[in-house]
């Protein structure tokens, strides 16, 4: 749907679209567009977490290879602190993202069960 080459200058007011070319039902385009953006945000978050993990791995590798003043820079307190802080920050962000996804899935499943009358059909509370 043009997410890779998105331009804000195209407007299609009063444009006739054949029924067979509609994505979803008539009048649901805005909801579909927001869902696409939402999925894009999830993918972006996953990419950022992966890039953060790679940057920490690369930092540790570099610190264990580079020598300064006759010793590896991984022996310096400032380098240890910076790498530790990055690792701790990434762990916090990944756990926060995991909790957010879990909460979102739990609420979605709860709404689905309520909408489908889950408790009525199974006898469970």
XYZ file of C-alpha atoms in Angstrom:
125
model
C 0.000 0.000 0.000
C 2.873 2.400 -0.627
C 4.466 2.379 2.825
C 7.955 2.153 1.347
C 7.476 5.184 -0.935
C 4.896 7.174 1.008
C 4.090 10.666 -0.265
C 1.746 13.060 1.537
C 0.828 14.988 -1.596
C -1.591 12.489 -3.191
C -5.270 12.980 -2.429
C -8.079 10.927 -3.908
C -11.308 12.754 -3.088
C -14.496 11.418 -4.660
C -12.555 8.688 -6.452
C -14.654 5.741 -7.682
C -13.172 2.377 -6.703
C -14.696 -0.865 -8.027
C -16.115 -3.119 -5.314
C -13.717 -5.948 -6.206
C -10.736 -3.619 -5.561
C -11.767 -2.586 -2.040
C -9.594 -3.708 0.847
C -12.061 -4.668 3.554
C -15.553 -3.238 3.747
C -16.696 0.181 2.606
C -15.893 2.867 5.187
C -13.249 0.804 7.035
C -10.223 2.248 5.210
C -9.111 4.442 8.109
C -9.171 1.499 10.529
C -7.202 -0.642 8.085
C -4.622 2.139 7.589
C -4.174 2.498 11.347
C -3.697 -1.267 11.704
C -0.988 -1.151 9.041
C 0.770 1.659 10.909
C 0.436 -0.270 14.172
C 2.067 -3.356 12.637
C 4.835 -1.131 11.261
C 5.521 0.226 14.738
C 5.786 -3.296 16.139
C 8.242 -4.257 13.395
C 10.275 -1.098 13.992
C 10.450 -1.855 17.708
C 11.674 -5.384 17.019
C 14.335 -4.044 14.646
C 15.515 -1.513 17.206
C 15.800 -4.199 19.892
C 17.822 -6.385 17.527
C 20.106 -3.494 16.578
C 20.638 -2.725 20.277
C 21.658 -6.315 20.944
C 24.095 -6.280 18.016
C 25.638 -2.993 19.136
C 26.320 -4.417 22.608
C 27.880 -7.578 21.146
C 30.031 -5.478 18.805
C 31.057 -3.162 21.666
C 32.200 -6.066 23.836
C 34.076 -7.621 20.919
C 35.825 -4.322 20.136
C 36.697 -3.685 23.792
C 38.296 -7.132 24.007
C 40.346 -6.546 20.829
C 41.539 -2.936 21.246
C 44.652 -2.250 23.319
C 45.552 1.082 24.872
C 48.431 1.762 27.265
C 49.495 -1.875 26.978
C 46.163 -3.385 28.120
C 42.783 -4.162 26.603
C 40.305 -1.308 26.934
C 37.808 -3.783 28.400
C 39.893 -3.595 31.607
C 39.130 0.116 32.064
C 36.387 0.994 34.521
C 34.732 3.555 32.242
C 34.432 1.031 29.412
C 33.029 -1.603 31.768
C 30.524 0.938 33.064
C 29.400 2.001 29.579
C 28.995 -1.573 28.316
C 27.187 -2.564 31.517
C 24.867 0.424 31.268
C 24.047 -0.409 27.651
C 23.341 -4.034 28.560
C 21.152 -3.032 31.469
C 19.245 -0.505 29.350
C 18.646 -3.050 26.592
C 17.432 -5.610 29.117
C 15.003 -3.064 30.588
C 13.681 -2.061 27.161
C 13.248 -5.656 26.000
C 11.438 -6.648 29.202
C 9.183 -3.593 28.948
C 8.359 -4.480 25.338
C 7.654 -8.073 26.344
C 5.263 -6.948 29.087
C 3.520 -4.537 26.695
C 3.027 -7.271 24.083
C 1.792 -9.705 26.738
C -0.717 -7.162 28.073
C -1.925 -6.316 24.566
C -2.369 -10.002 23.702
C -4.136 -10.698 26.992
C -6.609 -7.865 26.436
C -7.188 -8.926 22.826
C -7.855 -12.530 23.864
C -10.144 -11.377 26.659
C -12.156 -9.227 24.244
C -12.294 -12.129 21.783
C -13.546 -14.531 24.442
C -16.159 -12.060 25.616
C -17.277 -11.333 22.061
C -17.589 -15.031 21.241
C -19.360 -15.891 24.478
C -16.484 -18.097 25.652
C -17.840 -18.505 29.168
C -21.315 -19.441 27.942
C -20.141 -22.135 25.543
C -17.524 -23.780 27.764
C -19.038 -23.292 31.198
C -15.801 -21.686 32.466
C -15.964 -18.437 34.431
